[in-house]
Coordinates of C-alpha atoms and ligand atoms in Angstrom, one line a residue:
M29 CA 22.3 136.2 195.6
N30 CA 19.1 136.4 193.6
E31 CA 18.9 132.9 192.1
L32 CA 19.8 129.5 193.5
G33 CA 20.8 126.5 191.3
V34 CA 19.1 123.1 191.7
V35 CA 19.8 119.6 190.6
V36 CA 17.1 116.9 190.7
I37 CA 18.2 113.3 191.4
G38 CA 15.8 110.7 190.1
A39 CA 14.0 111.6 186.8
G40 CA 10.7 109.8 187.4
D41 CA 7.3 111.2 188.2
M42 CA 8.4 113.2 191.3
G43 CA 11.7 114.2 189.8
S44 CA 9.9 115.6 186.8
R45 CA 7.4 117.4 189.1
H46 CA 10.2 118.9 191.2
A47 CA 12.1 120.1 188.1
T48 CA 9.0 121.9 186.9
N49 CA 8.2 123.3 190.3
W50 CA 11.7 124.6 191.0
I51 CA 11.6 126.6 187.8
E52 CA 8.2 127.9 188.6
A53 CA 9.4 128.9 192.1
G54 CA 12.2 131.0 190.5
A55 CA 15.2 128.7 190.8
R56 CA 17.6 127.8 188.1
L57 CA 17.4 124.1 187.1
I58 CA 21.0 123.2 186.5
G59 CA 20.4 119.6 185.7
V60 CA 19.0 116.2 186.4
Y61 CA 20.7 113.0 187.4
D62 CA 19.4 109.5 186.9
P63 CA 21.4 106.3 186.0
D64 CA 18.8 105.8 183.4
Q65 CA 20.2 108.3 181.0
N66 CA 17.2 108.3 178.7
R67 CA 15.1 109.5 181.7
A68 CA 17.6 112.1 182.7
R69 CA 17.8 113.4 179.2
R70 CA 14.1 113.5 178.7
V71 CA 13.4 115.6 181.8
A72 CA 16.5 117.8 181.5
G73 CA 15.8 118.4 177.8
R74 CA 12.4 119.8 178.6
F75 CA 14.0 122.6 180.5
E76 CA 17.3 123.1 178.6
A77 CA 19.1 121.7 181.6
E78 CA 22.0 119.2 181.8
A79 CA 21.6 115.5 182.0
F80 CA 24.4 114.4 184.5
T81 CA 26.1 111.0 184.4
A82 CA 27.5 111.0 187.9
T83 CA 26.9 112.9 191.1
E84 CA 30.5 114.1 191.4
V85 CA 30.0 116.1 188.3
F86 CA 27.5 118.4 189.9
L87 CA 28.1 118.1 193.6
G88 CA 31.5 119.9 193.2
R89 CA 29.9 122.9 191.3
S90 CA 29.5 126.1 193.2
D91 CA 26.4 127.1 191.2
V92 CA 24.5 124.1 192.6
H93 CA 23.0 125.1 195.9
I94 CA 20.0 122.7 196.3
V95 CA 19.5 119.0 195.5
S96 CA 16.0 117.5 195.2
V97 CA 16.2 113.7 196.0
C98 CA 13.4 112.0 194.1
T99 CA 14.7 108.4 193.9
P100 CA 13.1 105.2 195.3
T101 CA 13.0 105.5 199.1
H102 CA 15.9 103.0 199.9
L103 CA 18.2 105.5 198.1
H104 CA 17.1 108.6 199.9
A105 CA 19.8 108.5 202.6
T106 CA 22.7 107.8 200.3
Y107 CA 22.0 110.8 198.0
T108 CA 20.9 113.1 200.8
V109 CA 24.0 112.5 202.9
E110 CA 26.3 112.8 199.9
S111 CA 24.6 116.1 198.9
L112 CA 24.7 117.6 202.4
D113 CA 28.4 116.6 202.8
A114 CA 29.0 118.5 199.5
G115 CA 27.5 121.6 201.2
K116 CA 24.1 121.5 199.4
H117 CA 20.7 122.1 200.9
V118 CA 18.3 119.1 200.3
L119 CA 14.6 118.6 199.7
C120 CA 14.1 114.8 200.0
E121 CA 10.8 113.2 199.0
K122 CA 8.8 111.4 201.6
P123 CA 9.1 109.1 203.4
A124 CA 12.5 110.2 204.8
A125 CA 14.0 106.7 204.5
L126 CA 13.2 103.0 204.8
T127 CA 15.1 102.5 208.0
L128 CA 15.6 104.5 211.2
P129 CA 19.5 104.3 211.0
D130 CA 19.3 105.8 207.5
A131 CA 17.0 108.6 208.6
L132 CA 19.3 109.3 211.6
R133 CA 22.3 109.5 209.2
M134 CA 20.5 112.1 207.2
K135 CA 19.8 114.2 210.3
E136 CA 23.5 113.9 211.4
A137 CA 24.7 115.0 208.0
A138 CA 22.5 118.1 208.0
L139 CA 23.7 119.0 211.5
R140 CA 27.3 118.2 210.6
N141 CA 27.3 120.4 207.6
G142 CA 25.0 123.2 208.8
R143 CA 22.7 122.7 205.8
E144 CA 18.9 122.7 205.4
L145 CA 17.2 119.4 205.0
R146 CA 13.4 119.1 204.5
I147 CA 11.1 116.1 203.8
G148 CA 8.4 116.4 201.1
F149 CA 5.3 116.0 203.2
M150 CA 3.5 118.1 200.7
R151 CA 0.1 117.5 202.2
R152 CA 1.0 120.2 204.7
F153 CA 0.5 122.6 201.8
D154 CA -2.7 121.1 200.5
P155 CA -5.7 123.4 200.9
A156 CA -7.7 120.4 202.1
S157 CA -5.2 120.0 205.0
H158 CA -5.7 123.6 206.0
Q159 CA -9.5 123.2 205.9
L160 CA -9.3 120.0 207.9
M161 CA -7.2 121.9 210.5
A162 CA -9.7 124.7 210.6
F163 CA -12.7 122.4 211.1
R164 CA -10.8 120.4 213.6
Q165 CA -10.7 123.4 215.9
K166 CA -14.5 123.4 216.0
I167 CA -15.3 119.8 217.1
G168 CA -13.6 119.6 220.5
D169 CA -11.9 116.6 222.1
P170 CA -11.4 113.7 222.2
V171 CA -11.3 112.9 218.5
M172 CA -12.1 109.5 217.0
A173 CA -10.4 109.4 213.6
Q174 CA -10.8 106.9 210.7
T175 CA -9.1 106.8 207.4
T176 CA -9.5 104.4 204.5
L177 CA -6.8 104.3 201.8
A178 CA -7.6 101.8 199.2
A179 CA -6.2 101.0 195.8
G180 CA -5.5 98.1 193.4
V181 CA -2.0 96.7 193.0
R182 CA 0.2 99.7 192.2
P183 CA 1.7 99.8 188.7
K184 CA 5.2 100.6 190.0
L185 CA 6.7 97.4 191.3
L186 CA 9.1 99.2 193.6
M187 CA 6.1 100.4 195.6
H188 CA 5.4 96.8 196.6
D189 CA 9.1 96.0 197.3
A190 CA 10.0 95.8 201.0
A191 CA 13.6 96.6 200.1
A192 CA 12.7 99.6 197.9
N193 CA 9.7 101.8 198.7
G194 CA 8.5 99.6 201.6
G195 CA 4.8 99.2 200.7
P196 CA 2.0 101.4 201.8
I197 CA 2.6 101.3 205.6
I198 CA 5.9 103.2 205.0
D199 CA 5.2 104.8 201.6
M200 CA 1.6 106.0 202.0
C201 CA 0.7 105.9 205.7
C202 CA 3.5 108.3 206.5
H203 CA 1.3 111.1 205.0
I204 CA -1.5 110.2 207.5
F205 CA 0.9 109.9 210.4
D206 CA 2.3 113.4 209.7
Q207 CA -1.2 114.8 209.2
W208 CA -2.4 113.3 212.5
A209 CA 0.6 114.6 214.4
A210 CA -0.4 118.1 213.3
L211 CA -4.1 117.5 213.9
F212 CA -3.7 116.1 217.4
G213 CA -0.6 118.1 218.2
E214 CA 1.4 115.0 219.3
Q215 CA 2.8 111.7 218.3
P216 CA 1.0 108.4 219.0
D217 CA 1.9 106.6 222.2
T218 CA 0.6 103.1 221.2
V219 CA 0.2 101.2 217.9
R220 CA -1.6 98.0 217.3
A221 CA -1.9 96.6 213.8
H222 CA -2.8 93.6 211.7
G223 CA -1.2 93.2 208.3
Y224 CA -1.7 91.2 205.2
T225 CA -0.3 90.7 201.7
F226 CA -3.4 90.6 199.6
S227 CA -1.2 90.6 196.5
E228 CA 0.8 87.6 197.6
N229 CA -0.2 85.5 194.5
K230 CA -0.6 88.3 192.0
I231 CA 1.3 87.4 188.8
E232 CA 2.3 91.0 188.1
L233 CA 4.3 91.1 191.3
A234 CA 6.0 87.7 190.8
S235 CA 9.4 89.2 190.3
I236 CA 9.6 90.9 193.7
Q237 CA 11.7 88.8 196.0
H238 CA 10.6 90.5 199.3
K239 CA 7.0 91.7 199.0
A240 CA 6.0 94.4 201.5
L241 CA 2.8 94.0 203.5
D242 CA 0.2 95.7 201.2
S243 CA -2.8 95.9 203.6
A244 CA -3.3 96.7 207.2
H245 CA -5.7 97.6 209.9
I246 CA -4.0 100.0 212.3
T247 CA -5.1 101.5 215.6
L248 CA -3.1 104.4 217.0
T249 CA -3.8 106.0 220.4
Y250 CA -2.5 109.5 221.4
P251 CA -1.6 110.7 224.9
S252 CA -4.5 113.3 224.9
G253 CA -7.1 110.5 224.3
A254 CA -7.5 110.8 220.5
V255 CA -7.7 107.5 218.7
G256 CA -7.3 106.7 215.1
H257 CA -7.9 103.8 212.8
I258 CA -6.4 103.3 209.4
H259 CA -7.6 100.8 206.8
V260 CA -5.0 100.6 204.0
S261 CA -4.7 98.4 201.0
W262 CA -2.7 98.5 197.8
G263 CA -3.5 94.8 197.2
L264 CA -7.0 95.1 195.8
P265 CA -7.8 93.9 192.2
G266 CA -6.2 96.1 189.6
G267 CA -8.6 98.7 188.1
I268 CA -10.0 99.7 191.5
K269 CA -9.6 103.5 191.5
P270 CA -7.5 104.7 194.5
L271 CA -9.8 106.2 197.1
E272 CA -9.2 108.0 200.4
Y273 CA -11.9 108.9 202.9
H274 CA -11.5 110.2 206.5
T275 CA -14.0 110.8 209.3
Y276 CA -13.3 112.7 212.5
M277 CA -15.9 112.5 215.3
A278 CA -15.7 114.5 218.5
P279 CA -18.3 115.9 221.0
E280 CA -19.0 119.1 219.1
G281 CA -19.2 117.7 215.6
L282 CA -18.2 115.4 212.7
I283 CA -15.8 116.0 209.8
T284 CA -15.8 114.0 206.7
V285 CA -13.0 114.2 204.0
D286 CA -13.1 112.9 200.5
W287 CA -9.4 113.5 200.0
P288 CA -8.4 116.0 198.6
K289 CA -11.6 117.2 196.9
Q290 CA -14.1 117.8 199.8
V291 CA -14.0 118.5 203.5
T292 CA -17.3 118.7 205.3
L293 CA -18.1 119.9 208.9
M294 CA -21.4 118.9 210.5
D295 CA -22.0 120.5 213.8
A296 CA -24.8 122.2 215.8
S297 CA -24.9 125.1 213.3
G298 CA -25.5 122.8 210.3
T299 CA -23.4 121.4 207.4
N300 CA -20.5 123.3 205.9
H301 CA -18.9 121.9 202.7
W302 CA -15.5 123.0 201.4
K303 CA -14.4 122.0 197.9
G304 CA -10.8 122.3 196.7
R305 CA -8.1 122.0 195.4
A306 CA -7.4 125.6 194.6
S307 CA -3.6 125.4 194.5
D308 CA -0.9 122.8 193.8
P309 CA 0.6 121.6 197.1
W310 CA 3.8 120.4 195.5
L311 CA 4.5 123.8 194.0
T312 CA 3.5 125.6 197.1
Q313 CA 5.9 123.4 199.1
I314 CA 8.9 124.0 196.8
S315 CA 8.2 127.8 196.5
Q316 CA 8.1 128.0 200.3
F317 CA 11.4 126.2 200.6
Y318 CA 12.9 128.4 198.0
R319 CA 11.9 131.6 199.9
E320 CA 13.2 130.1 203.1
L321 CA 16.6 129.5 201.5
L322 CA 16.8 132.7 199.6
D323 CA 15.0 135.2 201.8
G324 CA 15.3 133.5 205.2
E325 CA 11.5 133.1 205.6
P326 CA 10.3 131.1 208.7
R327 CA 10.5 127.3 208.1
H328 CA 7.2 125.6 207.2
L329 CA 8.3 122.4 205.5
A330 CA 8.6 119.1 207.4
T331 CA 12.0 118.6 209.0
I332 CA 14.0 115.5 209.2
D333 CA 12.7 115.1 212.8
D334 CA 9.1 115.1 211.4
G335 CA 10.3 112.5 208.9
I336 CA 11.9 110.4 211.6
E337 CA 8.7 110.4 213.7
A338 CA 6.4 109.3 210.8
L339 CA 8.9 106.6 210.0
R340 CA 9.0 105.5 213.6
T341 CA 5.3 105.1 213.6
S342 CA 5.4 103.1 210.3
L343 CA 8.0 100.8 211.8
A344 CA 6.0 100.4 215.0
V345 CA 3.1 99.2 212.8
L346 CA 5.3 96.6 211.1
E347 CA 6.6 95.6 214.5
S348 CA 3.1 95.2 215.9
V349 CA 2.1 93.0 213.0
A350 CA 5.3 90.9 213.4
Q351 CA 4.9 90.5 217.1
G352 CA 1.1 90.4 217.4
R353 CA 1.0 92.9 220.2
E354 CA 0.7 96.6 220.9
V355 CA 3.9 98.5 220.4
R356 CA 4.9 101.8 221.7
P357 CA 6.7 103.9 219.0
V358 CA 9.4 104.8 221.6
E359 CA 10.4 101.2 221.6
I360 CA 11.6 101.6 218.0
T361 CA 15.3 102.4 218.0
G362 CA 18.3 102.2 215.7
E363 CA 18.1 98.4 215.3
M364 CA 15.3 98.7 212.8
P365 CA 16.6 96.9 209.8
S366 CA 16.3 93.5 211.6
L367 CA 12.8 94.5 212.9
V368 CA 11.6 95.3 209.4
E369 CA 12.9 92.0 208.1
R370 CA 11.1 90.2 210.9
A371 CA 7.9 92.1 210.3
L372 CA 8.1 91.0 206.6
G373 CA 8.6 87.4 207.6
Ligands
NAD414 N1 5.0 113.5 197.8 C1 4.3 112.7 197.0 O1 3.1 113.0 196.7 C2 4.9 111.5 196.3 C3 4.2 110.9 195.3 C4 4.8 109.8 194.7 C5 6.1 109.4 195.1 N2 6.7 110.0 196.1 C6 8.1 109.6 196.6 O2 9.0 110.0 195.6 C7 10.0 109.1 195.4 C8 10.1 108.7 193.9 O3 8.9 108.2 193.5 P1 8.4 108.3 192.0 O4 7.0 108.0 192.0 O5 8.9 109.6 191.3 O6 9.2 107.1 191.4 P2 9.6 106.8 189.8 O7 9.8 105.3 189.7 O8 8.6 107.5 188.9 O9 11.0 107.5 189.7 C9 12.1 107.1 190.4 C10 13.3 107.5 189.5 O10 14.5 107.2 190.3 C11 15.5 106.7 189.3 N3 16.5 105.9 190.0 C12 16.5 104.5 190.2 N4 17.6 104.1 190.8 C13 18.4 105.3 190.9 C14 19.7 105.5 191.4 N5 20.5 104.6 191.9 N6 20.1 106.8 191.4 C15 19.3 107.8 191.0 N7 18.1 107.6 190.5 C16 17.6 106.4 190.4 C17 14.6 105.8 188.4 O11 15.4 105.6 187.1 C18 13.4 106.7 188.2 O12 13.6 107.7 187.1 C19 9.7 107.9 196.3 O13 10.4 108.0 197.5 C20 8.2 108.1 196.6 O14 7.8 107.6 197.9 C21 6.2 111.1 196.7

């Protein structure tokens, strides 16, 4: 077979990006599905693909081999499981899901059907991540890490909805949890967090019934002795431009990151600046998955297990906020929906 067919579910920003990238990677975009038919038609029309009105229409087709799930997060599991059960391979956007039971269902469906399932932690393919990994090898252990992720209230309401995308602790911090798992070579063993809803009284979010925590101070410890702090907020006044900075201190040096533009190493030999981004990580990720499926190249994308671990850490953060104590991520099990509800008060 020299070409695989793809359908994208969810014709928003990421769906549109996936559609473009699949074509650039060499796949055939068969169509786009979104209950908002105007959106589906708009994206499909750009590529002379079909705008589907129901999943059954394309999941039964033998020329559809891959499904890209680009819906709001609470719908990831439904479409991923349905697609895997129809025998398709799936690239699901990050985070894997909103709850652990959903993420586990996705894993079971992949195993049950013998199909490939990857989670879109595209930062793994960002040149800034590669540079950070390279500099990290030079600074020794233990590492003290600090990341600040700050933005005004997000324009997409679903990003603040505890029942949809889950707020930044699930939606945004999953990127950092996945990066740090790679950087430190392990998952955290303890989590302590304080959380806030800075946007509680913001008029633009008045229609959201269950607002997610939008701000948190998080401390993670790792078995090897690494420790990380995250300051995150999506609840600042609108108009504040999103910013993301990291610092990593260790006995042999200091790394600073102005994500994703600049990574700097300061060590005994001086200061070494790296400036990116030379390539598009979303395209690199999809091209890599395409080669894995078509040519059997080794797997490089995040697996559902990686997605589950990042989600487990997010849920441990919410649990720590709710209970006012340190939480071990291993405590987080399949009972998570009730824990999430408790964390959100
Ligand atoms: N990897 C990244 O860099 C990155 C960046 C942004 C968002 N994301 C993730 O991608 C996902 C989508 O985010 P987005 O920014 O594209 O959102 P978006 O709001 O731009 O698009 C979501 C689309 O899903 C559609 N949709 C809603 N209900 C649906 C349903 N029942 N069935 C099918 N489609 C439905 C909407 O009509 C919309 O077109 C989220 O999980 C988000 O966390 C990832």
